[in-house]
Amino acid sequence: MLNVSQSDLGNLEALLLNKSGNVPLHNRFRALFTLKALKSDEAVRIISKGFQDPSALLKHELAYCLGQMKNAAALPILESTLANEQEDPMVRHEAAEAMGAISLTSSLPVLKKYLNDTNRTVRETCDIAIAKIEWDHSEEGQRHLASKPTEPRTYTSVDPAPPTSGLLAGRVGTATVSSVEELRSKLLDTQLPLFERYRAMFALRNVGTPSAVDALAAGFSDDSALFKHEIAFVFGQLLSPHSVPALLQVLQNPQELAMVRHEAAEALGGIATPEVLPYLKEYMTREDAPVVVRESCQVALDMYEYENSDQFQYANGLDGTR
Ligand SMILES: [Fe+2]
Ligand SMILES: [Fe+2]
């Protein structure tokens, strides 16, 4: 755990909550990532105060970070955020997912209350979070938790589902062509529970080859916004230039839900090949683009500039933003 003084915490709080009224959004994100790395109750307390903000993008990132910190002190704010029907569904979704990441069985009855929510994204997220908590506490999940990884994990994020069994370690060398094909058909099979399809998604991410990227991109024709936004998130972790055409299509599609387009913008910001930058610049200011998409482009461009300067690297690395 990092060591910070009270005055550092005070500064981080002032930045995150924009106390001066003129902190740019990307600096607020940076303060958030630093607090996330602290993982302490104090950091949870500061982050919890941010839910009064008007920016859905910021709030959904707060919820995501609280989940990644795996600190149960975050559960009250996550529960009240999920319960708040006036809140943006993208934020409520991220609160439910964070409860899944923290993975206490005491969250099961809370999540079950929203299985019939009026918002499909919220319903589906609760369904997956319940399955994840149950899996984490199953025999297989416990065995997985106890096992020591044989090699360093490429992705350090707490994912909404474990990779498909047999590919839990995600070893690229062992993934055959047939396993990519099997995973692809699982991913695209709308008869399967979303949790199982997510497991195939994270297994494909761990494989990471161009054919795995193609399989993932095929998921963009699904009709669940939640499912599609997760594919875009995974592309943001994979950072494969091979995914750029599919991501650009999503970003530019005015019929697509903002949550999905925003995640595509962030993934493109992570990939940031020269062909990508003009699109991010365009969508940062396009008046017909949803606020959350514009803000995502702004944050993505800032990250790009920041990572290409000699200033410190973003603390979250391959965890990606949400
Ligand atoms: Fe999300
Ligand atoms: Fe997101």
Coordinates of C-alpha atoms and ligand atoms in Angstrom, one line a residue:
M1 CA 0.0 0.0 0.0
L2 CA 1.3 3.5 -0.9
N3 CA 2.1 5.9 1.9
V4 CA 0.5 9.4 1.6
S5 CA 0.2 12.2 4.1
Q6 CA -3.0 13.8 5.3
S7 CA -2.3 16.9 3.2
D8 CA -1.7 14.7 0.1
L9 CA -5.1 13.2 0.7
G10 CA -6.6 16.6 1.1
N11 CA -5.2 17.7 -2.2
L12 CA -6.4 14.5 -3.9
E13 CA -9.9 15.1 -2.5
A14 CA -9.9 18.7 -3.6
L15 CA -8.9 17.7 -7.2
L16 CA -11.3 14.7 -7.4
L17 CA -14.3 16.8 -6.1
N18 CA -13.3 19.8 -8.1
K19 CA -13.4 22.1 -5.1
S20 CA -11.9 25.0 -6.9
G21 CA -14.5 24.7 -9.7
N22 CA -11.9 24.7 -12.4
V23 CA -10.2 21.3 -12.3
P24 CA -10.3 19.8 -15.8
L25 CA -12.0 16.4 -16.0
H26 CA -8.8 14.5 -16.8
N27 CA -7.0 15.8 -13.7
R28 CA -10.0 14.6 -11.6
F29 CA -9.5 11.2 -13.2
R30 CA -5.8 11.2 -12.3
A31 CA -6.6 12.0 -8.7
L32 CA -9.1 9.1 -8.8
F33 CA -6.5 6.7 -10.1
T34 CA -4.1 7.6 -7.3
L35 CA -6.8 7.2 -4.7
K36 CA -7.7 3.8 -6.2
A37 CA -4.1 2.6 -5.9
L38 CA -4.2 3.5 -2.2
K39 CA -7.1 1.0 -1.5
S40 CA -7.6 2.4 2.0
D41 CA -10.9 3.2 3.8
E42 CA -9.9 6.8 3.7
A43 CA -9.6 6.7 -0.1
V44 CA -13.0 4.9 -0.3
R45 CA -14.5 7.7 1.8
I46 CA -13.2 10.4 -0.5
I47 CA -14.2 8.6 -3.7
S48 CA -17.7 8.0 -2.2
K49 CA -18.2 11.8 -2.0
G50 CA -17.9 12.2 -5.7
F51 CA -21.3 10.7 -6.4
Q52 CA -22.9 14.1 -6.1
D53 CA -21.2 15.1 -9.4
P54 CA -23.2 15.8 -12.6
S55 CA -20.8 13.8 -14.8
A56 CA -22.0 10.3 -15.4
L57 CA -18.6 9.5 -16.9
L58 CA -16.9 10.4 -13.7
K59 CA -19.4 8.7 -11.5
H60 CA -19.3 5.4 -13.3
E61 CA -15.5 5.5 -13.1
L62 CA -15.8 6.1 -9.3
A63 CA -18.0 3.0 -9.0
Y64 CA -15.6 1.0 -11.2
C65 CA -12.6 2.0 -9.0
L66 CA -14.4 1.2 -5.8
G67 CA -15.0 -2.3 -7.1
Q68 CA -11.4 -2.7 -8.2
M69 CA -10.2 -1.7 -4.7
K70 CA -12.1 -4.7 -3.3
N71 CA -12.8 -2.8 -0.1
A72 CA -16.1 -3.7 1.6
A73 CA -16.3 -0.1 3.0
A74 CA -17.5 0.9 -0.4
L75 CA -20.7 -1.3 -0.3
P76 CA -23.0 1.3 1.3
I77 CA -22.4 3.9 -1.4
L78 CA -22.5 1.2 -4.2
E79 CA -25.9 0.0 -2.8
S80 CA -27.4 3.4 -2.6
T81 CA -26.2 4.2 -6.2
L82 CA -27.7 1.0 -7.5
A83 CA -31.0 1.8 -5.7
N84 CA -31.2 5.4 -7.1
E85 CA -33.5 5.2 -10.1
Q86 CA -32.8 8.8 -11.0
E87 CA -29.1 7.9 -11.5
D88 CA -27.7 7.3 -15.0
P89 CA -28.1 3.5 -15.8
M90 CA -24.4 3.4 -16.7
V91 CA -23.5 4.5 -13.2
R92 CA -26.0 2.1 -11.6
H93 CA -24.6 -0.7 -13.8
E94 CA -21.1 0.0 -12.6
A95 CA -22.2 0.1 -9.0
A96 CA -23.7 -3.4 -9.4
E97 CA -20.6 -4.7 -11.2
A98 CA -18.4 -3.3 -8.4
M99 CA -20.4 -5.2 -5.9
G100 CA -19.7 -8.3 -7.9
A101 CA -16.0 -7.4 -7.9
I102 CA -16.0 -7.1 -4.1
S103 CA -17.8 -10.4 -4.1
L104 CA -19.4 -10.8 -0.7
T105 CA -22.3 -13.2 -0.4
S106 CA -24.1 -10.4 1.6
S107 CA -24.5 -8.6 -1.7
L108 CA -26.6 -11.4 -3.2
P109 CA -30.0 -10.4 -1.8
V110 CA -29.3 -6.8 -2.7
L111 CA -28.4 -7.6 -6.3
K112 CA -31.4 -9.9 -6.6
K113 CA -33.8 -7.0 -6.0
Y114 CA -32.8 -5.5 -9.3
L115 CA -33.2 -8.6 -11.5
N116 CA -36.5 -7.0 -12.7
D117 CA -35.3 -3.4 -12.9
T118 CA -36.8 -1.4 -15.7
N119 CA -33.4 -0.8 -17.2
R120 CA -32.0 -3.8 -19.2
T121 CA -28.3 -2.9 -18.6
V122 CA -28.9 -2.8 -14.8
R123 CA -30.9 -6.1 -14.9
E124 CA -28.2 -7.9 -16.9
T125 CA -25.4 -6.6 -14.8
C126 CA -27.0 -7.8 -11.6
D127 CA -27.5 -11.2 -13.2
I128 CA -23.8 -11.5 -14.0
A129 CA -22.7 -10.1 -10.7
I130 CA -24.8 -12.7 -8.9
A131 CA -23.3 -15.5 -11.0
K132 CA -19.8 -14.2 -10.4
I133 CA -20.2 -14.0 -6.6
E134 CA -21.7 -17.5 -6.6
W135 CA -18.8 -18.8 -8.8
D136 CA -16.2 -17.1 -6.6
H137 CA -17.7 -19.0 -3.6
S138 CA -18.1 -22.3 -5.5
E139 CA -15.6 -25.2 -5.2
E140 CA -14.1 -24.3 -8.6
G141 CA -13.8 -20.6 -7.7
Q142 CA -12.2 -21.4 -4.3
R143 CA -9.7 -23.7 -5.9
H144 CA -8.9 -21.0 -8.5
L145 CA -8.4 -18.5 -5.8
A146 CA -6.1 -20.8 -3.8
S147 CA -4.0 -21.8 -6.9
K148 CA -0.8 -19.9 -7.5
P149 CA -0.5 -18.6 -11.1
T150 CA 2.3 -20.2 -12.9
E151 CA 3.1 -17.0 -14.8
P152 CA 2.5 -13.3 -14.1
R153 CA -1.0 -12.3 -15.1
T154 CA -1.1 -9.9 -18.1
Y155 CA -4.4 -8.3 -16.9
T156 CA -4.6 -7.3 -13.3
S157 CA -8.2 -6.1 -13.4
V158 CA -10.9 -7.8 -11.3
D159 CA -13.2 -9.0 -14.2
P160 CA -16.9 -9.5 -14.1
A161 CA -16.4 -13.2 -15.0
P162 CA -13.5 -15.6 -14.9
P163 CA -12.2 -16.9 -18.2
T164 CA -13.9 -20.2 -19.4
S165 CA -12.6 -23.2 -17.4
G166 CA -9.6 -24.8 -19.0
L167 CA -8.4 -21.4 -20.0
L168 CA -8.4 -20.0 -16.5
A169 CA -4.7 -19.3 -16.6
G170 CA -5.2 -17.8 -20.0
R171 CA -2.0 -19.2 -21.5
V172 CA -1.7 -18.1 -25.1
G173 CA 0.6 -21.0 -26.1
T174 CA -2.0 -23.6 -25.2
A175 CA -4.9 -21.9 -27.1
T176 CA -5.5 -23.9 -30.3
V177 CA -7.4 -22.8 -33.3
S178 CA -10.3 -25.0 -32.2
S179 CA -10.4 -23.4 -28.8
V180 CA -10.7 -20.0 -30.4
E181 CA -13.6 -21.3 -32.5
E182 CA -15.2 -23.0 -29.5
L183 CA -14.9 -19.8 -27.5
R184 CA -16.3 -17.8 -30.4
S185 CA -19.4 -19.9 -30.6
K186 CA -19.9 -19.7 -26.8
L187 CA -19.5 -15.9 -27.0
L188 CA -22.1 -15.5 -29.7
D189 CA -24.6 -18.1 -28.4
T190 CA -27.5 -16.0 -27.2
Q191 CA -29.1 -19.1 -25.6
L192 CA -26.3 -19.3 -23.0
P193 CA -26.4 -17.2 -19.8
L194 CA -24.5 -13.9 -20.1
F195 CA -22.1 -15.0 -17.4
E196 CA -21.0 -18.0 -19.6
R197 CA -20.7 -15.7 -22.7
Y198 CA -18.6 -13.3 -20.6
R199 CA -16.3 -16.2 -19.5
A200 CA -15.7 -16.9 -23.2
M201 CA -15.0 -13.2 -23.7
F202 CA -12.3 -13.0 -21.1
A203 CA -10.8 -16.3 -22.3
L204 CA -10.6 -14.8 -25.8
R205 CA -9.0 -11.6 -24.4
N206 CA -6.3 -13.8 -22.7
V207 CA -5.7 -15.6 -26.0
G208 CA -5.4 -12.2 -27.7
T209 CA -4.5 -13.3 -31.2
P210 CA -5.9 -11.6 -34.3
S211 CA -8.4 -14.5 -34.7
A212 CA -9.5 -14.0 -31.1
V213 CA -9.9 -10.3 -31.8
D214 CA -12.1 -11.1 -34.8
A215 CA -14.2 -13.4 -32.7
L216 CA -14.7 -10.6 -30.1
A217 CA -15.5 -8.1 -32.8
A218 CA -18.3 -10.3 -34.0
G219 CA -19.9 -9.7 -30.6
F220 CA -20.6 -6.1 -31.6
S221 CA -23.7 -7.3 -33.5
D222 CA -25.3 -8.5 -30.3
D223 CA -28.4 -6.7 -29.1
S224 CA -27.2 -6.2 -25.5
A225 CA -25.6 -2.9 -24.9
L226 CA -24.0 -4.3 -21.8
F227 CA -22.4 -7.1 -23.7
K228 CA -21.1 -4.8 -26.4
H229 CA -19.7 -2.3 -24.0
E230 CA -17.7 -5.1 -22.3
I231 CA -16.3 -6.2 -25.7
A232 CA -15.1 -2.6 -26.2
F233 CA -13.7 -2.6 -22.7
V234 CA -11.7 -5.8 -23.4
F235 CA -10.4 -4.2 -26.6
G236 CA -9.2 -1.4 -24.4
Q237 CA -7.2 -3.9 -22.4
L238 CA -5.9 -5.8 -25.4
L239 CA -4.7 -2.7 -27.2
S240 CA -4.6 -4.6 -30.5
P241 CA -4.5 -2.4 -33.6
H242 CA -6.4 -5.2 -35.3
S243 CA -9.5 -4.1 -33.3
V244 CA -9.4 -0.5 -34.6
P245 CA -11.8 -0.8 -37.6
A246 CA -14.5 -2.4 -35.4
L247 CA -14.1 0.2 -32.6
L248 CA -14.2 3.1 -35.1
Q249 CA -17.5 1.7 -36.4
V250 CA -19.0 1.6 -32.9
L251 CA -17.7 5.1 -32.1
Q252 CA -19.3 6.6 -35.2
N253 CA -22.6 4.8 -35.0
P254 CA -25.3 7.3 -33.9
Q255 CA -27.7 4.4 -33.4
E256 CA -25.5 2.8 -30.8
L257 CA -26.0 3.5 -27.1
A258 CA -23.7 6.1 -25.5
M259 CA -22.4 3.5 -23.0
V260 CA -21.0 1.4 -25.9
R261 CA -19.7 4.3 -27.9
H262 CA -17.9 5.7 -24.8
E263 CA -16.2 2.5 -24.1
A264 CA -15.1 2.3 -27.8
A265 CA -13.7 5.8 -27.5
E266 CA -11.6 4.9 -24.4
A267 CA -10.3 1.7 -26.1
L268 CA -9.3 3.8 -29.1
G269 CA -7.6 6.2 -26.8
G270 CA -5.5 3.4 -25.4
I271 CA -4.6 2.1 -28.8
A272 CA -3.9 5.6 -30.1
T273 CA -2.3 4.7 -33.4
P274 CA -2.0 7.8 -35.7
E275 CA -5.1 6.8 -37.7
V276 CA -7.2 6.9 -34.5
L277 CA -6.3 10.4 -33.1
P278 CA -8.3 12.5 -35.7
Y279 CA -11.5 10.6 -34.8
L280 CA -11.0 11.2 -31.1
K281 CA -10.4 14.9 -31.8
E282 CA -13.5 15.0 -33.9
Y283 CA -15.8 13.3 -31.4
M284 CA -14.4 15.3 -28.5
T285 CA -16.2 18.4 -29.9
R286 CA -19.0 17.0 -32.0
E287 CA -22.2 18.5 -30.9
D288 CA -24.4 15.6 -32.0
A289 CA -22.3 13.1 -29.9
P290 CA -23.6 12.3 -26.4
V291 CA -21.8 14.1 -23.5
V292 CA -20.3 10.9 -22.2
V293 CA -18.8 10.2 -25.6
R294 CA -17.3 13.7 -25.9
E295 CA -15.9 13.5 -22.3
S296 CA -14.4 10.0 -23.0
C297 CA -12.6 11.4 -26.1
Q298 CA -11.3 14.3 -24.0
V299 CA -10.0 12.0 -21.3
A300 CA -8.6 9.5 -23.8
L301 CA -6.7 12.3 -25.6
D302 CA -5.3 13.6 -22.4
M303 CA -4.1 10.1 -21.4
Y304 CA -2.5 9.8 -24.8
E305 CA -0.6 13.1 -24.4
Y306 CA 0.3 12.3 -20.8
E307 CA 1.7 8.9 -21.6
N308 CA 3.7 10.3 -24.4
S309 CA 5.2 13.0 -22.2
D310 CA 7.9 12.3 -19.6
Q311 CA 5.4 12.8 -16.7
F312 CA 4.5 9.8 -14.6
Q313 CA 2.6 6.9 -16.1
Y314 CA -1.0 6.4 -15.3
A315 CA -1.2 4.2 -12.2
N316 CA -3.9 2.0 -13.5
G317 CA -1.9 0.6 -16.5
L318 CA -3.5 -2.4 -18.1
D319 CA -6.5 -2.3 -15.8
G320 CA -7.9 0.3 -18.2
T321 CA -10.5 2.9 -17.5
R322 CA -14.1 1.9 -17.6
Ligands
FE1 FE -19.2 -0.9 -17.5
FE2 FE -17.5 2.8 -19.2

